[in-house]
Amino acid sequence: MSLSAALRDRDVAQLPSRRDEDWRWTDLRALIRELPPASPEAPAPANPGPFGDLGEAEVMVVNGRVLGEAALLRLPPGLSRTLRLRIVSAAAETSHGVRLSVELGEGARLTLLESHEGLAAGYLADAELDIKLAKDARLDRIVLAGDEAEAVSVNTAEVELAAGAQLAQTVMTTGAKRQRIETRVRHPGQGAHVRMDGVYLLAGRTHADLTSGVTHAGLDGTTDQLIKGVVADQARGVFQGRITVAEGADRTDARMGHHALILSDRAEIDAKPELLIFADDVACAHGNTIGALDEDAIFYARQRGVPEAQARALLTEAFVGEVIDRIKDEAVREAVRAWAAERRVG
Amino acid sequence: MLSIQNLHARVEEAEILKGLSLDLPAGEVHAIMGPNGAGKSTLSYVLTGRDGYEVTQGSATLDGEDLLSLEPEERAARGLFLSFQYPLEIPGVPAMTFIRTALNAQRKARGEAEVTAPEFLKLARETAKQLRIDFDMLKRPLNVGFSGGEKKRMEIFQMAMLSPRLLILDETDSGLDIDALKIVADGVNAMRRPDRAMLVITHYQRLLDYIRPDRVHVLSAGRIVASGGPELALELEREGYDKYARAA
């Protein structure tokens, strides 16, 4: 059951629904009675995209068609590169999907600046990334998901890591009518490290679902996950995080945190953090908190002269800032911060 | 400077202030002393405009302007500063960022130009030095993980940076050891000026050994029941609040 299979076979029966446990909060089947027609070809947009001119090259995908050179996403051993991957949806009420491979040879380093840009209303978009990291390779994947508010969008990454490989991922999203961003990681242990962060900033009637699964299969692996969310109005945030530590994957260190601010009575957050541990000698922890802005802190700021709206914005920005601060590259970090500041909620 | 007339206020259904009157002229330091539950903290929250504190009668004016109809941030921009008994933690916002945001918001509200980053930094360095605050502490999120003494020192630091006209110190001595108390008191005393007034709210006389008040008022059951010179504080320290509790 997946959106990509439904698009391939033009068959709504293959859409995931609430009957699939992993999709119970993001039901596509009930939402989509009929698949919209396939999207037409379209030229690359003239605007520079949210990462501007950061990076050395760009891979452009418009309406499911690769316009740039997808081969840039395959790095030979030892090479280091920063790339923009722009996935653009530019035709209203149509559907499209794309599947891309990202391969990093031994010791290669890629900073992937991935943006999902909704330039039309009500499209249905699917994107799948197959990501393979050879020994000691490192991928920094930064995703800015700026789908249009009436769109339905699913973005799935399957990641396979070799020993010593590192994945550092930060996903930022403002949601869509229904949106799912899913990351599955096969973690070999053996010194490999995963940092998998995310922020959802939701207002209006938007919906964002951050789902992830990391399976530790070998000794000495680490995973560190921090997800933060802010939801206002009638928006809905979903976080499903599963970390599995397989039998024998001893000395695994896995940490998961999900913290959200809920700014309205009609907003909703559904969270399902899961640690499945089948090994003996592990250090695993998870924390999950959902609350409102601290009204005492807001009064304190106002007493110092900060107007109420500005005080709320300051505290909200600081709340998600903790995730953004974990992005290593300064120029990228500040681009992400600016993106989030423009999409402030509440 | 500050004039309070027949102030009545309640929190939820309970009336806490029951006809409080007080005049605090510019250039003076007045202490308000009283037993627990007398309404000391309520007075500071009513004056600063905290939600949940409802004024049912009376007035409070700052240089003739009605304070009670203003938003908390408008009162701050007019020079009112409250040093909190329990300063709040502001996660993720460095102290410097917070104070600069506050200072510029106040200046904007008064129609003044914002301070530039270099000007602000210079002022912050000088002020931190006077108050013996480690400059690195100002880069950390405000009050997060600070000790009680550090938080109180940060309150005085903010006070010095924002340069208010009317200062309310709410139980500033609580949680301070004697060395920290001296530093805080020195910081407060350095701010005494003919055009500035201070209201020092305290349960114990100890703080008044270091911050000498011009007048002392006894607050009991929501009203000022006695006023006098500094000797009144010593008498309270000796004899307690009992006779005033009866008088109220």
Coordinates of C-alpha atoms in Angstrom, one line a residue:
Chain A
M1 CA 0.0 0.0 0.0
S2 CA 1.6 3.3 -1.0
L3 CA 0.9 6.4 -3.0
S4 CA 3.6 5.5 -5.5
A5 CA 1.9 2.1 -6.3
A6 CA -1.5 3.8 -6.6
L7 CA -0.1 6.4 -9.0
R8 CA 1.8 3.7 -11.0
D9 CA -1.3 1.5 -11.4
R10 CA -3.8 4.4 -11.4
D11 CA -5.6 2.5 -8.6
V12 CA -7.0 4.2 -5.5
A13 CA -7.4 0.8 -3.8
Q14 CA -3.6 0.8 -3.3
L15 CA -3.7 4.0 -1.2
P16 CA -2.8 3.5 2.4
S17 CA -5.7 3.9 4.8
R18 CA -6.4 4.0 8.5
R19 CA -6.6 0.2 8.4
D20 CA -2.8 0.2 8.0
E21 CA -1.4 0.7 11.5
D22 CA 1.4 2.9 10.3
W23 CA -1.1 5.2 8.4
R24 CA -3.9 5.4 10.9
W25 CA -3.4 9.1 11.5
T26 CA -2.7 9.9 7.8
D27 CA -5.5 8.2 5.9
L28 CA -5.1 8.8 2.1
R29 CA -7.7 6.3 1.0
A30 CA -10.6 8.1 2.7
L31 CA -9.4 11.5 1.4
I32 CA -8.8 10.6 -2.3
R33 CA -11.8 9.1 -4.1
E34 CA -10.3 9.5 -7.5
L35 CA -6.8 10.1 -8.7
P36 CA -6.3 13.4 -10.4
P37 CA -4.9 13.3 -14.0
A38 CA -1.1 13.0 -14.5
S39 CA 0.7 16.2 -14.4
P40 CA 1.9 17.8 -17.6
E41 CA 5.5 18.7 -18.4
A42 CA 6.5 22.1 -17.1
P43 CA 9.6 24.3 -17.3
A44 CA 11.9 24.9 -14.3
P45 CA 10.7 27.8 -12.2
A46 CA 12.5 31.1 -12.5
N47 CA 12.7 31.7 -8.7
P48 CA 15.9 30.5 -6.9
G49 CA 14.2 28.2 -4.4
P50 CA 14.6 28.4 -0.6
F51 CA 18.3 27.6 -0.5
G52 CA 19.2 30.3 -2.9
D53 CA 22.6 29.8 -4.4
L54 CA 24.0 27.6 -1.7
G55 CA 25.9 24.6 -3.0
E56 CA 27.8 23.8 -6.2
A57 CA 25.0 22.4 -8.4
E58 CA 21.3 21.7 -8.6
V59 CA 19.1 18.8 -9.6
M60 CA 15.7 20.0 -10.6
V61 CA 12.6 17.9 -10.7
V62 CA 9.3 19.5 -12.0
N63 CA 6.0 17.6 -11.9
G64 CA 7.8 14.3 -11.4
R65 CA 10.3 14.8 -14.3
V66 CA 14.0 15.2 -13.7
L67 CA 15.2 18.3 -15.6
G68 CA 18.7 18.3 -14.2
E69 CA 21.3 15.6 -14.0
A70 CA 20.2 13.0 -11.5
A71 CA 23.7 11.4 -11.8
L72 CA 25.0 14.2 -9.6
L73 CA 23.3 12.4 -6.7
R74 CA 25.8 9.5 -7.1
L75 CA 29.2 10.4 -5.5
P76 CA 32.3 8.3 -6.1
P77 CA 34.4 7.4 -3.1
G78 CA 36.1 10.3 -1.4
L79 CA 34.3 13.0 -3.2
S80 CA 32.7 15.9 -1.3
R81 CA 29.8 18.0 -2.7
T82 CA 26.9 20.2 -1.8
L83 CA 23.8 19.9 -4.0
R84 CA 20.4 21.4 -4.2
L85 CA 17.6 19.0 -5.0
R86 CA 14.5 20.9 -5.9
I87 CA 11.3 18.9 -6.2
V88 CA 8.7 21.3 -7.7
S89 CA 5.0 20.8 -8.1
A90 CA 3.7 23.3 -10.7
A91 CA 0.4 22.0 -12.0
A92 CA -2.9 22.3 -10.1
E93 CA -5.2 19.4 -9.4
T94 CA -2.8 16.9 -11.1
S95 CA -0.6 14.0 -9.8
H96 CA 3.0 13.0 -10.2
G97 CA 5.7 11.0 -8.6
V98 CA 9.5 10.7 -8.8
R99 CA 12.0 8.2 -7.6
L100 CA 15.6 9.0 -7.2
S101 CA 18.8 7.2 -6.1
V102 CA 21.4 8.8 -3.9
E103 CA 24.6 6.9 -3.6
L104 CA 27.7 7.8 -1.7
G105 CA 30.9 5.9 -2.2
E106 CA 33.3 5.1 0.6
G107 CA 34.3 8.2 2.5
A108 CA 32.2 10.5 0.2
R109 CA 30.4 13.5 1.7
L110 CA 27.2 15.0 0.5
T111 CA 25.2 17.9 1.8
L112 CA 21.8 17.5 0.2
L113 CA 19.7 20.7 0.3
E114 CA 16.3 19.3 -0.6
S115 CA 13.3 21.5 -1.1
H116 CA 9.7 20.6 -1.9
E117 CA 8.2 23.6 -3.5
G118 CA 4.4 23.8 -4.1
L119 CA 3.8 26.3 -6.9
A120 CA 0.2 25.3 -7.7
A121 CA -2.9 24.3 -5.7
G122 CA -4.2 20.9 -4.8
Y123 CA -1.7 18.6 -6.5
L124 CA -0.9 15.1 -5.5
A125 CA 2.8 14.4 -5.3
D126 CA 5.0 11.4 -4.4
A127 CA 8.7 11.4 -3.9
E128 CA 10.9 8.4 -3.1
L129 CA 14.6 8.5 -2.4
D130 CA 16.7 5.4 -2.2
I131 CA 19.8 6.4 -0.2
K132 CA 22.9 4.2 0.1
L133 CA 26.0 5.2 2.1
A134 CA 29.1 3.2 1.8
K135 CA 31.6 2.8 4.6
D136 CA 32.5 6.1 6.3
A137 CA 30.4 8.2 4.0
R138 CA 28.4 11.1 5.4
L139 CA 25.2 12.6 4.2
D140 CA 23.8 15.8 5.6
R141 CA 20.2 15.9 4.4
I142 CA 18.3 19.1 5.0
V143 CA 14.7 19.1 3.8
L144 CA 12.5 22.2 3.5
A145 CA 9.0 20.9 2.8
G146 CA 7.0 23.9 1.5
D147 CA 4.0 22.1 0.0
E148 CA 0.9 24.1 -0.9
A149 CA -1.8 24.0 1.7
E150 CA -4.3 22.1 -0.4
A151 CA -1.8 19.6 -1.7
V152 CA -1.4 15.9 -0.8
S153 CA 2.2 14.9 -0.6
V154 CA 4.2 11.9 0.5
N155 CA 8.0 11.9 0.7
T156 CA 9.7 8.6 1.6
A157 CA 13.4 8.0 2.1
E158 CA 14.9 4.5 2.5
V159 CA 18.4 4.8 3.9
E160 CA 21.0 2.1 4.1
L161 CA 24.1 2.7 6.0
A162 CA 27.4 0.9 5.9
A163 CA 29.8 0.7 8.9
G164 CA 31.1 4.1 10.1
A165 CA 28.6 6.0 7.9
Q166 CA 26.8 9.1 9.2
L167 CA 23.4 10.4 8.4
A168 CA 22.5 13.9 9.7
Q169 CA 19.0 14.8 8.7
T170 CA 16.9 17.8 9.5
V171 CA 13.3 18.0 8.1
M172 CA 11.4 21.3 8.3
T173 CA 7.8 21.3 7.2
T174 CA 4.7 23.5 7.1
G175 CA 2.4 20.6 6.2
A176 CA -0.2 20.4 3.5
K177 CA -3.8 19.2 3.2
R178 CA -2.2 15.9 4.0
Q179 CA 1.5 15.3 4.1
R180 CA 3.7 12.5 5.2
I181 CA 7.5 12.6 5.4
E182 CA 8.9 9.2 6.2
T183 CA 12.4 8.0 6.8
R184 CA 13.5 4.4 7.2
V185 CA 17.0 3.7 8.1
R186 CA 18.8 0.3 8.1
H187 CA 21.5 0.9 10.7
P188 CA 24.4 -1.5 10.8
G189 CA 25.9 -0.3 14.1
Q190 CA 29.7 -0.5 13.8
G191 CA 30.3 3.1 14.5
A192 CA 27.6 4.4 12.2
H193 CA 25.7 7.4 13.5
V194 CA 22.3 8.8 12.7
R195 CA 20.9 12.1 13.7
M196 CA 17.4 12.5 12.5
D197 CA 15.7 15.8 13.5
G198 CA 12.6 17.5 12.4
V199 CA 10.3 20.6 12.9
Y200 CA 6.7 21.0 12.0
L201 CA 5.1 24.4 11.9
L202 CA 1.4 24.1 11.2
A203 CA -1.4 26.5 11.0
G204 CA -4.8 26.7 9.3
R205 CA -6.0 23.2 8.5
T206 CA -2.7 21.7 7.5
H207 CA -1.5 18.2 8.4
A208 CA 2.0 16.9 8.7
D209 CA 3.1 13.4 9.6
L210 CA 6.8 12.8 10.5
T211 CA 7.3 9.1 10.6
S212 CA 10.6 7.4 11.0
G213 CA 12.0 4.0 11.7
V214 CA 15.6 3.1 12.5
T215 CA 16.6 -0.5 12.9
H216 CA 19.9 -1.1 14.6
A217 CA 21.2 -4.5 13.4
G218 CA 24.8 -4.5 14.8
L219 CA 27.0 -3.5 17.7
D220 CA 28.0 0.0 18.6
G221 CA 25.5 2.2 16.7
T222 CA 24.1 5.5 17.8
T223 CA 20.9 7.3 16.9
D224 CA 19.9 10.7 18.2
Q225 CA 16.5 12.1 17.2
L226 CA 14.9 15.5 18.2
I227 CA 11.6 16.5 16.7
K228 CA 9.8 19.7 17.7
G229 CA 6.4 21.0 16.5
V230 CA 4.2 24.0 16.8
V231 CA 0.5 23.6 15.8
A232 CA -2.1 26.4 15.7
D233 CA -5.7 26.8 14.5
Q234 CA -7.1 23.4 13.4
A235 CA -3.8 21.9 12.3
R236 CA -2.7 18.5 13.1
G237 CA 0.8 17.2 13.7
V238 CA 1.7 13.5 13.7
F239 CA 4.9 12.0 15.0
Q240 CA 5.6 8.3 14.8
G241 CA 9.1 7.3 15.7
R242 CA 10.3 3.8 16.0
I243 CA 13.8 2.7 17.0
T244 CA 14.3 -1.0 16.9
V245 CA 17.4 -2.6 18.5
A246 CA 17.8 -6.1 17.1
E247 CA 19.0 -9.0 19.0
G248 CA 22.8 -8.8 19.4
A249 CA 23.0 -5.1 18.6
D250 CA 24.6 -4.5 21.9
R251 CA 26.1 -1.2 23.0
T252 CA 23.5 0.7 20.9
D253 CA 22.9 4.2 22.1
A254 CA 19.6 5.6 21.0
R255 CA 17.8 8.7 22.0
M256 CA 14.5 10.1 20.8
G257 CA 12.8 13.3 21.8
H258 CA 9.5 14.8 20.6
H259 CA 8.3 18.0 22.0
A260 CA 5.4 20.1 20.8
L261 CA 3.6 23.3 21.5
I262 CA -0.1 23.4 20.9
L263 CA -1.4 26.9 20.5
S264 CA -5.1 26.4 20.0
D265 CA -7.9 24.2 21.5
R266 CA -8.8 22.9 18.1
A267 CA -5.3 21.9 17.0
E268 CA -4.2 18.3 17.4
I269 CA -1.0 16.3 18.0
D270 CA -0.8 12.5 17.7
A271 CA 2.5 11.0 18.9
K272 CA 3.7 7.5 19.0
P273 CA 7.3 7.1 20.1
E274 CA 8.4 3.5 20.2
L275 CA 11.6 1.8 21.4
L276 CA 11.7 -1.9 20.5
I277 CA 14.7 -3.4 22.2
F278 CA 15.8 -7.0 21.7
A279 CA 19.4 -6.6 22.9
D280 CA 20.6 -6.6 26.5
D281 CA 23.3 -4.0 26.8
V282 CA 21.9 -0.8 25.4
A283 CA 21.3 2.8 26.4
C284 CA 18.0 4.0 25.1
A285 CA 15.8 6.9 26.1
H286 CA 12.8 8.7 24.9
G287 CA 10.9 11.8 26.0
N288 CA 7.6 13.2 24.7
T289 CA 6.0 16.4 25.9
I290 CA 3.1 18.4 24.5
G291 CA 2.1 21.7 26.1
A292 CA 1.3 25.4 25.7
L293 CA 3.6 28.4 25.7
D294 CA 4.5 29.3 29.3
E295 CA 2.2 32.3 30.1
D296 CA 4.4 33.3 33.1
A297 CA 7.3 33.6 30.8
I298 CA 5.2 35.7 28.4
F299 CA 4.2 38.0 31.2
Y300 CA 7.8 38.3 32.3
A301 CA 8.9 39.3 28.7
R302 CA 6.0 41.8 28.5
Q303 CA 7.0 43.3 31.9
R304 CA 10.4 44.0 30.3
G305 CA 8.7 45.8 27.5
V306 CA 8.3 43.2 24.8
P307 CA 4.8 43.4 23.2
E308 CA 2.8 40.3 23.6
A309 CA 2.8 39.1 20.0
Q310 CA 6.6 39.6 19.8
A311 CA 7.0 37.7 23.1
R312 CA 5.1 34.8 21.8
A313 CA 7.1 34.8 18.6
L314 CA 10.4 35.0 20.5
L315 CA 9.5 32.0 22.7
T316 CA 8.2 30.0 19.8
E317 CA 11.2 30.6 17.6
A318 CA 13.5 29.7 20.5
F319 CA 11.6 26.5 21.0
V320 CA 12.2 25.2 17.5
G321 CA 15.6 27.0 17.4
E322 CA 17.1 24.1 19.4
V323 CA 16.6 21.8 16.4
I324 CA 17.9 24.3 13.9
D325 CA 21.0 24.9 16.1
R326 CA 22.0 21.3 15.5
I327 CA 22.7 21.9 11.8
K328 CA 26.4 22.0 11.4
D329 CA 27.0 24.2 8.4
E330 CA 26.4 27.8 9.3
A331 CA 25.2 29.1 6.0
V332 CA 22.7 26.2 5.7
R333 CA 21.7 26.7 9.3
E334 CA 20.9 30.4 8.8
A335 CA 19.0 29.7 5.6
V336 CA 16.9 27.2 7.5
R337 CA 16.4 29.6 10.3
A338 CA 15.2 32.3 7.9
W339 CA 12.8 29.8 6.2
A340 CA 11.3 29.0 9.6
A341 CA 11.1 32.6 10.7
E342 CA 9.0 33.4 7.5
R343 CA 6.7 30.6 8.4
R344 CA 6.2 31.3 12.0
V345 CA 3.1 29.9 13.6
G346 CA 1.0 31.6 16.2
Chain B
M1 CA 6.0 59.8 40.7
L2 CA 3.8 57.0 41.9
S3 CA 0.5 57.7 43.5
I4 CA -1.9 54.9 44.6
Q5 CA -5.3 55.8 46.0
N6 CA -7.7 53.5 47.7
L7 CA -6.7 50.5 45.6
H8 CA -8.9 47.4 45.8
A9 CA -7.9 44.3 43.8
R10 CA -8.9 40.6 43.8
V11 CA -7.5 37.4 42.5
E12 CA -10.2 35.0 41.4
E13 CA -12.9 35.6 44.1
A14 CA -10.7 36.7 46.9
E15 CA -10.2 40.4 47.6
I16 CA -6.5 40.9 48.5
L17 CA -5.9 44.6 48.3
K18 CA -8.5 46.5 50.4
G19 CA -8.1 50.2 50.0
L20 CA -4.3 50.6 49.7
S21 CA -3.0 54.2 49.4
L22 CA 0.6 55.2 48.9
D23 CA 2.6 58.2 47.6
L24 CA 6.1 57.6 46.3
P25 CA 7.8 60.8 45.3
A26 CA 10.7 60.9 42.7
G27 CA 14.1 60.4 44.3
E28 CA 12.9 58.4 47.2
V29 CA 13.1 54.7 48.3
H30 CA 10.2 53.3 50.1
A31 CA 10.0 49.9 51.7
I32 CA 6.8 47.9 52.0
M33 CA 7.0 45.3 54.8
G34 CA 4.4 42.9 55.8
P35 CA 3.6 39.3 56.9
N36 CA 3.0 36.5 54.4
G37 CA -0.4 36.9 52.7
A38 CA -0.6 40.6 53.3
G39 CA -0.8 41.4 49.6
K40 CA 2.8 42.4 48.9
S41 CA 3.2 40.3 45.7
T42 CA -0.3 41.2 44.6
L43 CA 0.6 44.8 44.8
S44 CA 3.5 44.3 42.5
Y45 CA 1.5 42.3 40.0
V46 CA -1.4 44.8 40.0
L47 CA 1.0 47.6 39.3
T48 CA 2.7 45.7 36.4
G49 CA -0.6 44.4 34.9
R50 CA -0.5 40.7 35.3
D51 CA -3.5 38.7 34.0
G52 CA -5.8 37.4 36.8
Y53 CA -5.4 40.4 39.1
E54 CA -8.6 42.5 38.8
V55 CA -8.7 46.0 40.1
T56 CA -12.2 46.7 41.4
Q57 CA -11.7 50.2 42.9
G58 CA -9.2 52.9 43.2
S59 CA -6.3 54.2 41.1
A60 CA -2.6 54.0 40.4
T61 CA -0.9 56.7 38.4
L62 CA 2.7 57.3 37.3
D63 CA 3.4 61.0 36.9
G64 CA -0.3 61.6 36.7
E65 CA -0.9 59.0 34.0
D66 CA -3.3 56.1 34.7
L67 CA -1.2 53.0 34.9
L68 CA -4.0 50.5 35.3
S69 CA -5.4 51.0 31.8
L70 CA -2.1 50.2 30.1
E71 CA -0.8 46.9 28.8
P72 CA 2.2 45.5 30.8
E73 CA 4.6 46.3 28.0
E74 CA 3.3 49.9 27.8
R75 CA 3.9 50.3 31.5
A76 CA 7.4 49.0 31.0
A77 CA 8.0 51.5 28.2
R78 CA 7.0 54.3 30.6
G79 CA 9.7 53.2 32.9
L80 CA 8.1 50.7 35.3
F81 CA 10.3 47.7 36.2
L82 CA 9.6 44.8 38.5
S83 CA 12.4 42.6 39.8
F84 CA 10.6 39.3 40.2
Q85 CA 10.7 37.3 43.4
Y86 CA 11.0 34.2 41.2
P87 CA 12.5 35.3 37.8
L88 CA 11.3 33.1 34.9
E89 CA 13.5 30.9 32.8
I90 CA 13.5 31.7 29.0
P91 CA 14.7 28.6 27.3
G92 CA 16.5 29.1 24.0
V93 CA 16.8 32.9 24.2
P94 CA 20.3 34.1 25.2
A95 CA 20.1 36.7 28.0
M96 CA 21.7 39.3 25.7
T97 CA 19.1 38.7 22.9
F98 CA 16.3 39.0 25.4
I99 CA 17.5 42.2 27.0
R100 CA 18.3 43.8 23.6
T101 CA 14.8 42.8 22.3
A102 CA 13.3 44.4 25.5
L103 CA 15.3 47.5 25.3
N104 CA 14.6 48.1 21.6
A105 CA 10.9 47.4 22.1
Q106 CA 10.8 50.0 24.8
R107 CA 12.7 52.5 22.8
K108 CA 10.4 51.9 19.8
A109 CA 7.4 52.4 22.0
R110 CA 8.8 55.7 23.1
G111 CA 9.6 56.8 19.6
E112 CA 13.4 56.6 20.2
A113 CA 16.0 55.1 17.8
E114 CA 17.0 51.5 18.5
V115 CA 20.4 50.9 20.0
T116 CA 22.9 49.4 17.6
A117 CA 24.6 46.1 18.4
P118 CA 28.0 47.7 19.2
E119 CA 26.4 50.3 21.5
F120 CA 24.5 47.6 23.3
L121 CA 27.5 45.3 23.6
K122 CA 29.6 48.2 25.1
L123 CA 26.8 49.0 27.7
A124 CA 26.4 45.3 28.5
R125 CA 30.1 44.8 29.1
E126 CA 30.4 47.9 31.4
T127 CA 27.2 47.0 33.4
A128 CA 28.3 43.3 33.8
K129 CA 31.6 44.4 35.1
Q130 CA 30.0 46.7 37.8
L131 CA 27.7 43.9 38.9
R132 CA 30.4 41.3 38.7
I133 CA 28.5 39.2 36.2
D134 CA 30.6 36.8 34.1
F135 CA 30.0 38.1 30.5
D136 CA 29.7 34.5 29.2
M137 CA 26.6 34.1 31.4
L138 CA 24.9 36.6 29.2
K139 CA 25.3 34.3 26.2
R140 CA 23.4 31.5 27.9
P141 CA 19.6 31.2 27.7
L142 CA 18.2 33.7 30.3
N143 CA 18.0 32.2 33.8
V144 CA 18.1 28.6 32.5
G145 CA 20.1 26.6 35.0
F146 CA 21.1 29.8 36.9
S147 CA 21.3 29.6 40.7
G148 CA 18.8 31.7 42.8
G149 CA 21.6 34.3 43.4
E150 CA 22.5 34.4 39.7
K151 CA 18.9 35.0 38.7
K152 CA 18.6 37.9 41.1
R153 CA 21.8 39.4 39.8
M154 CA 20.4 39.1 36.3
E155 CA 17.3 41.0 37.4
I156 CA 19.5 43.8 38.6
F157 CA 21.5 43.6 35.4
Q158 CA 18.4 44.0 33.3
M159 CA 17.3 46.8 35.5
A160 CA 20.5 48.6 34.9
M161 CA 20.4 48.0 31.2
L162 CA 16.8 49.1 30.8
S163 CA 17.2 52.1 33.1
P164 CA 13.6 52.4 34.4
R165 CA 12.2 55.3 36.4
L166 CA 10.2 53.3 38.8
L167 CA 11.7 50.2 40.3
I168 CA 9.8 47.6 42.2
L169 CA 11.9 45.0 44.0
D170 CA 9.8 42.1 45.1
E171 CA 11.6 40.0 47.8
T172 CA 14.9 40.6 46.1
D173 CA 16.8 39.3 49.1
S174 CA 15.1 35.8 49.1
G175 CA 17.5 33.1 48.2
L176 CA 20.6 35.3 48.4
D177 CA 23.6 34.7 50.7
I178 CA 25.2 37.7 52.3
D179 CA 27.8 38.2 49.5
A180 CA 25.3 38.1 46.8
L181 CA 23.0 40.4 48.8
K182 CA 25.7 43.0 49.0
I183 CA 26.4 42.9 45.3
V184 CA 22.7 43.2 44.5
A185 CA 22.3 46.0 47.0
D186 CA 25.3 47.9 45.6
G187 CA 23.7 47.5 42.2
V188 CA 20.4 48.9 43.4
N189 CA 22.1 51.8 45.3
A190 CA 24.1 52.8 42.3
M191 CA 20.8 53.4 40.5
R192 CA 19.5 55.9 43.0
R193 CA 18.8 59.2 41.3
P194 CA 16.7 62.3 41.9
D195 CA 14.4 61.4 39.0
R196 CA 14.0 57.7 40.0
A197 CA 11.9 56.1 42.7
M198 CA 12.1 52.6 44.2
L199 CA 9.6 50.4 46.0
V200 CA 11.3 47.7 48.0
I201 CA 9.0 44.9 49.0
T202 CA 10.4 42.6 51.7
H203 CA 9.4 40.4 54.5
Y204 CA 12.6 40.8 56.5
Q205 CA 14.5 43.9 57.7
R206 CA 17.8 42.4 56.5
L207 CA 17.7 43.9 53.0
L208 CA 17.1 47.3 54.4
D209 CA 20.4 47.3 56.2
Y210 CA 21.9 47.5 52.7
I211 CA 19.3 49.4 50.8
R212 CA 18.3 52.3 53.1
P213 CA 14.7 53.4 52.7
D214 CA 13.5 56.9 53.2
R215 CA 10.1 55.6 54.3
V216 CA 8.8 52.3 55.6
H217 CA 5.2 51.2 55.2
V218 CA 3.5 48.2 56.9
L219 CA 1.1 46.3 54.7
S220 CA -1.3 44.1 56.5
A221 CA -4.5 42.5 55.2
G222 CA -4.4 44.5 52.0
R223 CA -3.9 48.0 53.4
I224 CA -1.1 50.2 54.6
V225 CA -1.6 50.2 58.4
A226 CA 1.4 52.2 59.5
S227 CA 4.1 54.4 57.9
G228 CA 7.3 55.8 59.4
G229 CA 11.1 56.3 59.0
P230 CA 13.7 53.5 58.8
E231 CA 13.3 53.0 62.5
L232 CA 9.9 51.3 61.8
A233 CA 11.7 48.4 60.1
L234 CA 13.8 47.8 63.2
E235 CA 10.8 47.9 65.4
L236 CA 9.1 45.3 63.2
E237 CA 12.2 43.1 63.3
R238 CA 12.1 43.3 67.1
E239 CA 8.4 43.0 67.7
G240 CA 7.0 41.2 64.7
Y241 CA 3.8 41.9 62.8
D242 CA 1.4 40.8 65.4
K243 CA 0.1 44.2 66.6
Y244 CA -0.5 45.3 63.0
A245 CA -2.3 42.1 62.1
R246 CA -4.7 43.0 65.0
A247 CA -4.9 46.6 63.9
A248 CA -6.0 45.4 60.4

